mmCIF file of C-alpha atoms in Angstrom:
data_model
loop_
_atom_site.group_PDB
_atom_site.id
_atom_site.type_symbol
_atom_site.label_atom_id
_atom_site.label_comp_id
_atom_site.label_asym_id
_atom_site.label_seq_id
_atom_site.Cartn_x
_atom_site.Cartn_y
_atom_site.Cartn_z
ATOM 1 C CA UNK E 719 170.751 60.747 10.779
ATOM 2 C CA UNK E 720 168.456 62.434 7.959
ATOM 3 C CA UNK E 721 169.663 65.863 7.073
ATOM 4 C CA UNK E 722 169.040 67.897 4.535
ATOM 5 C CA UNK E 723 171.554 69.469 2.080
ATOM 6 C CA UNK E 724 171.993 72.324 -0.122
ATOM 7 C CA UNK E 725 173.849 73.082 -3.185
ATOM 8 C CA UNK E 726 176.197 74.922 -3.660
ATOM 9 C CA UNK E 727 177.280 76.022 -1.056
ATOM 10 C CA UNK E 728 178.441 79.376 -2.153
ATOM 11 C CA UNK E 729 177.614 81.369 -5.195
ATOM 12 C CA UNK E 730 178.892 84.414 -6.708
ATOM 13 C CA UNK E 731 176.650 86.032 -9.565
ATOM 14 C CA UNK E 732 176.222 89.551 -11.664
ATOM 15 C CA UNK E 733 173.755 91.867 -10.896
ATOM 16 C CA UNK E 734 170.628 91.177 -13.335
ATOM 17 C CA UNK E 735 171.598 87.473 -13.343
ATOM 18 C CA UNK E 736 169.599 84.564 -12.518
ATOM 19 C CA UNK E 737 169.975 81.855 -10.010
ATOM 20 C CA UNK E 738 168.684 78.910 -8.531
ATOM 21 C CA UNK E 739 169.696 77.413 -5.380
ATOM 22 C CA UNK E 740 168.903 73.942 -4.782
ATOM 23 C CA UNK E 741 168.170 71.971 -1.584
ATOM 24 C CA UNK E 742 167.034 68.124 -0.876
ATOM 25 C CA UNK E 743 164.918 68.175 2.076
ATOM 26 C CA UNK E 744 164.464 64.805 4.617
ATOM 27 C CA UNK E 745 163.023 62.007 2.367
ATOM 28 C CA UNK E 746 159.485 61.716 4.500
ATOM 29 C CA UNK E 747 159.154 65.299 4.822
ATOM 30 C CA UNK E 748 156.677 66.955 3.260
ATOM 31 C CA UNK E 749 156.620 70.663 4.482
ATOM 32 C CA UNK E 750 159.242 72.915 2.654
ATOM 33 C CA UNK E 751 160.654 76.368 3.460
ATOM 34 C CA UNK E 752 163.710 78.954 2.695
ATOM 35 C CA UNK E 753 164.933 81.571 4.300
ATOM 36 C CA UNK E 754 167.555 84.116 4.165
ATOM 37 C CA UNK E 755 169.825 85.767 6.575
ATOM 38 C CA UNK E 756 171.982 88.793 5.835
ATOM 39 C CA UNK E 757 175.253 89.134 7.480
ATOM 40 C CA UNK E 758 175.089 90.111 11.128
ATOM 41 C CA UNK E 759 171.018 89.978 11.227
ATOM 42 C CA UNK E 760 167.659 87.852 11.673
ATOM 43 C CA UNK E 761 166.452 84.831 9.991
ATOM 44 C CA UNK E 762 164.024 86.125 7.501
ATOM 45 C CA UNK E 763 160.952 84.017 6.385
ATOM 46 C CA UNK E 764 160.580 83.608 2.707
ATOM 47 C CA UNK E 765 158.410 81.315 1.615
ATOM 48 C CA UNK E 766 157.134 77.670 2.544
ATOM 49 C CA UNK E 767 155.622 75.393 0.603
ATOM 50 C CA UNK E 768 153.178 72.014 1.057
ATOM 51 C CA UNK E 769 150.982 70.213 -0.737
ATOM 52 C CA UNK E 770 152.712 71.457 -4.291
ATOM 53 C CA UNK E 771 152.178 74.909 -3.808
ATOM 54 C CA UNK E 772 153.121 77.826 -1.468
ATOM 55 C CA UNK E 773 151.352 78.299 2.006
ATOM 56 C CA UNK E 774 152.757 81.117 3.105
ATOM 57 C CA UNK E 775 155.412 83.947 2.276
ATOM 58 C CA UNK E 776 156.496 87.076 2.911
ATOM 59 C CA UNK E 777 156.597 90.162 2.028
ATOM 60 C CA UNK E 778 160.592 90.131 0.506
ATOM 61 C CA UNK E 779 158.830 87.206 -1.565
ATOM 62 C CA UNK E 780 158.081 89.270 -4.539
ATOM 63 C CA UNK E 781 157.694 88.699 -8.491
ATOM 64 C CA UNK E 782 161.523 88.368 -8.617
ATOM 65 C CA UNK E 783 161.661 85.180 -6.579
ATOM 66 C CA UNK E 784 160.145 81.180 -7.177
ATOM 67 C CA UNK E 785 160.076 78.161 -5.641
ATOM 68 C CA UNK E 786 159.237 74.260 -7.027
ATOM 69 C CA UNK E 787 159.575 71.008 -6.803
ATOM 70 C CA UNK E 788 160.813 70.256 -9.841
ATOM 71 C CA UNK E 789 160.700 66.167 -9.061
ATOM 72 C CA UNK E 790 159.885 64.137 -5.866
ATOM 73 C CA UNK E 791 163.501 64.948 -4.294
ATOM 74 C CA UNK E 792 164.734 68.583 -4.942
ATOM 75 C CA UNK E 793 163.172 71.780 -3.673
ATOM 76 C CA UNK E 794 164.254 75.016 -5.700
ATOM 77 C CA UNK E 795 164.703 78.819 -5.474
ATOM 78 C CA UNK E 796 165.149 80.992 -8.027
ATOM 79 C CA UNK E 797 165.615 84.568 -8.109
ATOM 80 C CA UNK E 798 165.413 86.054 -11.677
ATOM 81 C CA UNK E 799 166.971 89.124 -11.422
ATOM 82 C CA UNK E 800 169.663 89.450 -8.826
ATOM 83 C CA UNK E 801 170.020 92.019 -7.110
ATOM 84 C CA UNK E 802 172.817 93.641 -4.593
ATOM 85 C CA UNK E 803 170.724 93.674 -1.637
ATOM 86 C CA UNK E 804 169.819 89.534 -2.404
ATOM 87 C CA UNK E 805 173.780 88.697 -1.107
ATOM 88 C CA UNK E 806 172.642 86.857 1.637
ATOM 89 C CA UNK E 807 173.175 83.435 3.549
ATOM 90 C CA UNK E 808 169.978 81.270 2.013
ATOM 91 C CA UNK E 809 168.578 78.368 4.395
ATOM 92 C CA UNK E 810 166.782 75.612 3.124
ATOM 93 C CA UNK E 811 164.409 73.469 5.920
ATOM 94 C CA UNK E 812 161.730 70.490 6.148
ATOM 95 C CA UNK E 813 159.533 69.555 8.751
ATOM 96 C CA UNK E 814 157.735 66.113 9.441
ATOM 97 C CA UNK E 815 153.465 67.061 9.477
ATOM 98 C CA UNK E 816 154.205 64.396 12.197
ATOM 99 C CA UNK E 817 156.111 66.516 14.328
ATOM 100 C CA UNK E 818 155.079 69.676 13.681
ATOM 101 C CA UNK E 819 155.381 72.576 11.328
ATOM 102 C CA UNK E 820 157.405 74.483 13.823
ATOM 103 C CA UNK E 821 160.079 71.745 14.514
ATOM 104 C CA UNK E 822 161.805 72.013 10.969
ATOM 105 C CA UNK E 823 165.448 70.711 10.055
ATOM 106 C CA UNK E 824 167.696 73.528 8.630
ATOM 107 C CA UNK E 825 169.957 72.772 5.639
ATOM 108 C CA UNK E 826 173.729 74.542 5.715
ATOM 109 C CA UNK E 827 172.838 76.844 3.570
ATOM 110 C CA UNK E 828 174.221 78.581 0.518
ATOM 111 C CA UNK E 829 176.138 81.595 0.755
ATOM 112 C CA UNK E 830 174.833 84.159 -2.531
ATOM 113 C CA UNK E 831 177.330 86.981 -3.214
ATOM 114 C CA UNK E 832 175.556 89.553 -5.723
ATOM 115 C CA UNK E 833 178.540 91.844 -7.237
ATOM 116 C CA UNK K 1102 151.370 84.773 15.900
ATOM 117 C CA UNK K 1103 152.295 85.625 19.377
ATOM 118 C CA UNK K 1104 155.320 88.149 19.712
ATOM 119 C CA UNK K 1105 158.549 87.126 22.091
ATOM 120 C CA UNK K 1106 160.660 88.788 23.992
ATOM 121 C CA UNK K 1107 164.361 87.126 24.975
ATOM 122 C CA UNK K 1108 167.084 89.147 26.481
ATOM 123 C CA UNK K 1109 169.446 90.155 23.461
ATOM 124 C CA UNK K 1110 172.874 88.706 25.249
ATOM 125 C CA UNK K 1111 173.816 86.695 27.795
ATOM 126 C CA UNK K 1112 177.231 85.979 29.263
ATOM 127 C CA UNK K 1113 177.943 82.680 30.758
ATOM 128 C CA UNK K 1114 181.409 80.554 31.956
ATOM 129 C CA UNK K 1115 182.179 76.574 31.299
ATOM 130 C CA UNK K 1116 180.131 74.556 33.565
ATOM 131 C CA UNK K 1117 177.396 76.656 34.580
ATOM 132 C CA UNK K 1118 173.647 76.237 34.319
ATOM 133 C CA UNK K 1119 172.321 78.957 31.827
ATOM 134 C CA UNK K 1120 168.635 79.874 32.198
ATOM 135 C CA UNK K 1121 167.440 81.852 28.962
ATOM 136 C CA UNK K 1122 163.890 83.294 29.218
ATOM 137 C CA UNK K 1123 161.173 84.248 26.471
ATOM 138 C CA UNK K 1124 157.944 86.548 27.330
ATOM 139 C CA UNK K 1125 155.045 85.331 25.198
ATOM 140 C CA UNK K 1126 152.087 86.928 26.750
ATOM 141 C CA UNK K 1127 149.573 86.645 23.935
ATOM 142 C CA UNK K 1128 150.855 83.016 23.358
ATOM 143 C CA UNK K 1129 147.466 81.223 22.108
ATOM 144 C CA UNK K 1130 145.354 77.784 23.273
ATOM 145 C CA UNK K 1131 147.028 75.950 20.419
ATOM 146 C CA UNK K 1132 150.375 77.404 20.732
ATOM 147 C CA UNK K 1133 153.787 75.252 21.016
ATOM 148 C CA UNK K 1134 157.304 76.958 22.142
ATOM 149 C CA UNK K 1135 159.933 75.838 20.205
ATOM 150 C CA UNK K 1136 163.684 76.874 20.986
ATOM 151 C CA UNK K 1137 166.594 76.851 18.381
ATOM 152 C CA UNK K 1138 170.215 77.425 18.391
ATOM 153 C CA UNK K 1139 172.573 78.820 15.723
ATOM 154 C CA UNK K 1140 176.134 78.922 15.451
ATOM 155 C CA UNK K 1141 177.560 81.491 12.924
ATOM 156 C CA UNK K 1142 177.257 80.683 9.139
ATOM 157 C CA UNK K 1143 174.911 77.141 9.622
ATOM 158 C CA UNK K 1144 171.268 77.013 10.327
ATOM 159 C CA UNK K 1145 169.345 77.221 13.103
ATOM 160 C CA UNK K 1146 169.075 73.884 14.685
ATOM 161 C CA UNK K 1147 165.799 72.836 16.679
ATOM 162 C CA UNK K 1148 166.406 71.812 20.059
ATOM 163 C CA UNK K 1149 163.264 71.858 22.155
ATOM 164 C CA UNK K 1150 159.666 72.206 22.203
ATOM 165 C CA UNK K 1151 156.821 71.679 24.326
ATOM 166 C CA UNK K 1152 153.123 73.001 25.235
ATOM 167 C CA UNK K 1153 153.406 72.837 28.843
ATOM 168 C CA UNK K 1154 154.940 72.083 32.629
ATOM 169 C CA UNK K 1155 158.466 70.687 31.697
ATOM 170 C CA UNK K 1156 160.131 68.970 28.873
ATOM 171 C CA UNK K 1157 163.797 67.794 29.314
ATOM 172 C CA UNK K 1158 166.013 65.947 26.245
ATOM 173 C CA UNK K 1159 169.354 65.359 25.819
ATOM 174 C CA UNK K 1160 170.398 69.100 25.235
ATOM 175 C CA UNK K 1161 168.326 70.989 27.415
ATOM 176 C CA UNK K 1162 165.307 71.690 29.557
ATOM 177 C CA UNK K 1163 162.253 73.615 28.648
ATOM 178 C CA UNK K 1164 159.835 74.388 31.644
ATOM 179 C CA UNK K 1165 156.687 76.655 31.049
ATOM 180 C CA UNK K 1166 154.808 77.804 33.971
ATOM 181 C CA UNK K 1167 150.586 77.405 34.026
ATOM 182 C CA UNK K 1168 149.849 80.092 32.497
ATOM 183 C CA UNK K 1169 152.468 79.732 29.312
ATOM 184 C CA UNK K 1170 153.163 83.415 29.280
ATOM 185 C CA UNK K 1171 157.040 82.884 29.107
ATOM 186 C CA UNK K 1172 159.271 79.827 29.228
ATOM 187 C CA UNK K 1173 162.654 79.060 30.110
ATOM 188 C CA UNK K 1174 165.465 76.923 28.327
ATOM 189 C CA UNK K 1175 167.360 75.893 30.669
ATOM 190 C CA UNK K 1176 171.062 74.739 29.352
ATOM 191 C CA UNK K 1177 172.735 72.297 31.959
ATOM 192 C CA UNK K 1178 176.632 73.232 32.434
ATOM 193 C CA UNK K 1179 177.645 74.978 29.176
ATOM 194 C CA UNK K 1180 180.544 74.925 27.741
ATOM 195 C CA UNK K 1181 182.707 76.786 25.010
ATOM 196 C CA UNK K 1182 180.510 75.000 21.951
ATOM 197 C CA UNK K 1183 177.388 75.987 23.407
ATOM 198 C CA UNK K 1184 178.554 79.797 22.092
ATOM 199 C CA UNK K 1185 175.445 80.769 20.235
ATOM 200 C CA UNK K 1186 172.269 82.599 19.188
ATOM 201 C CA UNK K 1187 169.153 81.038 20.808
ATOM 202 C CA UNK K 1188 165.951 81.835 19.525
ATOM 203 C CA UNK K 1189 162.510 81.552 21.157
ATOM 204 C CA UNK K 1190 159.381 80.993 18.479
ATOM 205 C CA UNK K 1191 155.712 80.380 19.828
ATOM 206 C CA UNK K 1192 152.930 79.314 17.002
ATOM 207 C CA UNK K 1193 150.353 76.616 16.250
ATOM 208 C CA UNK K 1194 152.016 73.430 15.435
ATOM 209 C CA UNK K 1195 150.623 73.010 12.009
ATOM 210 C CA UNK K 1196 149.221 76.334 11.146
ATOM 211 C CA UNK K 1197 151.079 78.947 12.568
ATOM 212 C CA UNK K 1198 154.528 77.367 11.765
ATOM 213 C CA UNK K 1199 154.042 77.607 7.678
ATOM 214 C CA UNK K 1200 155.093 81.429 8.399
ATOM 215 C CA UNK K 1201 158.007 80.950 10.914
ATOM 216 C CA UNK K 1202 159.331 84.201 12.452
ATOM 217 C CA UNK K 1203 162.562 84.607 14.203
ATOM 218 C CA UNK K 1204 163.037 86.842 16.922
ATOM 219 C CA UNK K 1205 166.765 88.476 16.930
ATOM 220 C CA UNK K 1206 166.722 85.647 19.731
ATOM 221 C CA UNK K 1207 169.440 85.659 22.607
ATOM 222 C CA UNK K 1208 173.533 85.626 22.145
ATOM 223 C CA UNK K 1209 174.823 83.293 24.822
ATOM 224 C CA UNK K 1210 178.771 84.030 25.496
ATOM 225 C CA UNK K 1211 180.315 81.223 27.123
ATOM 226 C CA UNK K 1212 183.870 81.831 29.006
ATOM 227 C CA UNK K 1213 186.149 79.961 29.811
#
């Protein structure tokens, strides 16, 4: 079965630093989104992305964070400037414009630890 | 996007039916439910959706009364692995879903 992955699976990073996290989506999907979850709370909407460009985001979606596709596999997000408040789980997910934007496949995400 | 409402926690024991319910009174014409589960640390995983009456798969059941102002998934004799958050979303298929918000969804506790 199709699934999508995420790399890596956890990373540790300075304050200030930058980092990208990286995440294949299902081959014949073509509508891509991340989100984050802090320890012990929600799901939080970032961002999601179609047609080469964003559709939506949210409002923690500011200057310090970007997303791309850099070729016709990978699906990026980079956060310039880390902060301490960014140490988060980070979810990756596709959806088929078959099937429906709202029936999306979740990646296992990437554990970010900010010290 | 039309709000939900789920209980915050349920408690359940092995083999029993579990009947989680969301409120979704402004749900709109071109509204699907869609239910997901997550276990801790992974994803949320989708299990269900539908638009009206009843849907059933191989994990659970999802029946929406007529007038689509809540739904119920309905989780046929659970056991110790079903131990989870379930959340209830409600949005247009392919408009509404770009900006997908969770609920703090519904903590099922399965017993032994």
């Amino acid at each position: 079965e199709p699934e999508v992955t995420q790399t890596p699976s956890h990373q540790v990073t300075q304050m200030g630093q930058e980092v990208i996290l990286r995440c294949v989506p299902i081959s014949n999907h073509l509508y891509f989104y991340w989100y984050r979850q802090i320890l012990g709370q929600k799901v939080e909407f970032l961002v999601s992305f179609y047609n080469n460009e964003i559709s939506e985001k949210s409002e923690i979606f500011d200057d310090q964070f970007s997303v791309e596709r850099p070729d016709g596999s990978n699906f990026t997000l980079k956060i310039r400037s880390t902060k301490l408040e960014d140490s988060a789980m980070y979810f990756c997910a596709s959806s088929d414009p078959g099937q429906g934007a709202f029936e999306q496949y979740f990646g296992p995400g990437t554990r970010l630890t900010v010290t | 996007l039309a709000k939900t409402t789920q209980p915050i926690s349920m408690d359940s024991y092995e083999g029993q039916e579990v009947n989680i319910t969301c409120s979704h009174n402004n749900i709109a014409t071109n509204d699907y439910i869609t239910w997901y589960q997550q276990f801790p640390s992974q994803g949320p995983r989708f299990i269900i959706q539908g638009y009206k009456t009843k849907v059933t798969n191989e994990v659970a059941s999802l029946f929406i009364p007529a007038d689509r102002k809540s739904s119920t998934l309905s989780l046929p004799r659970v056991s110790l692995s079903d131990t989870a958050v379930y959340y209830c979303l409600v949005g247009g298929r392919n408009t509404g879903g770009f900006k997908t918000i969770f609920g703090a969804g519904t903590r099922l506790f399965v017993k032994a």
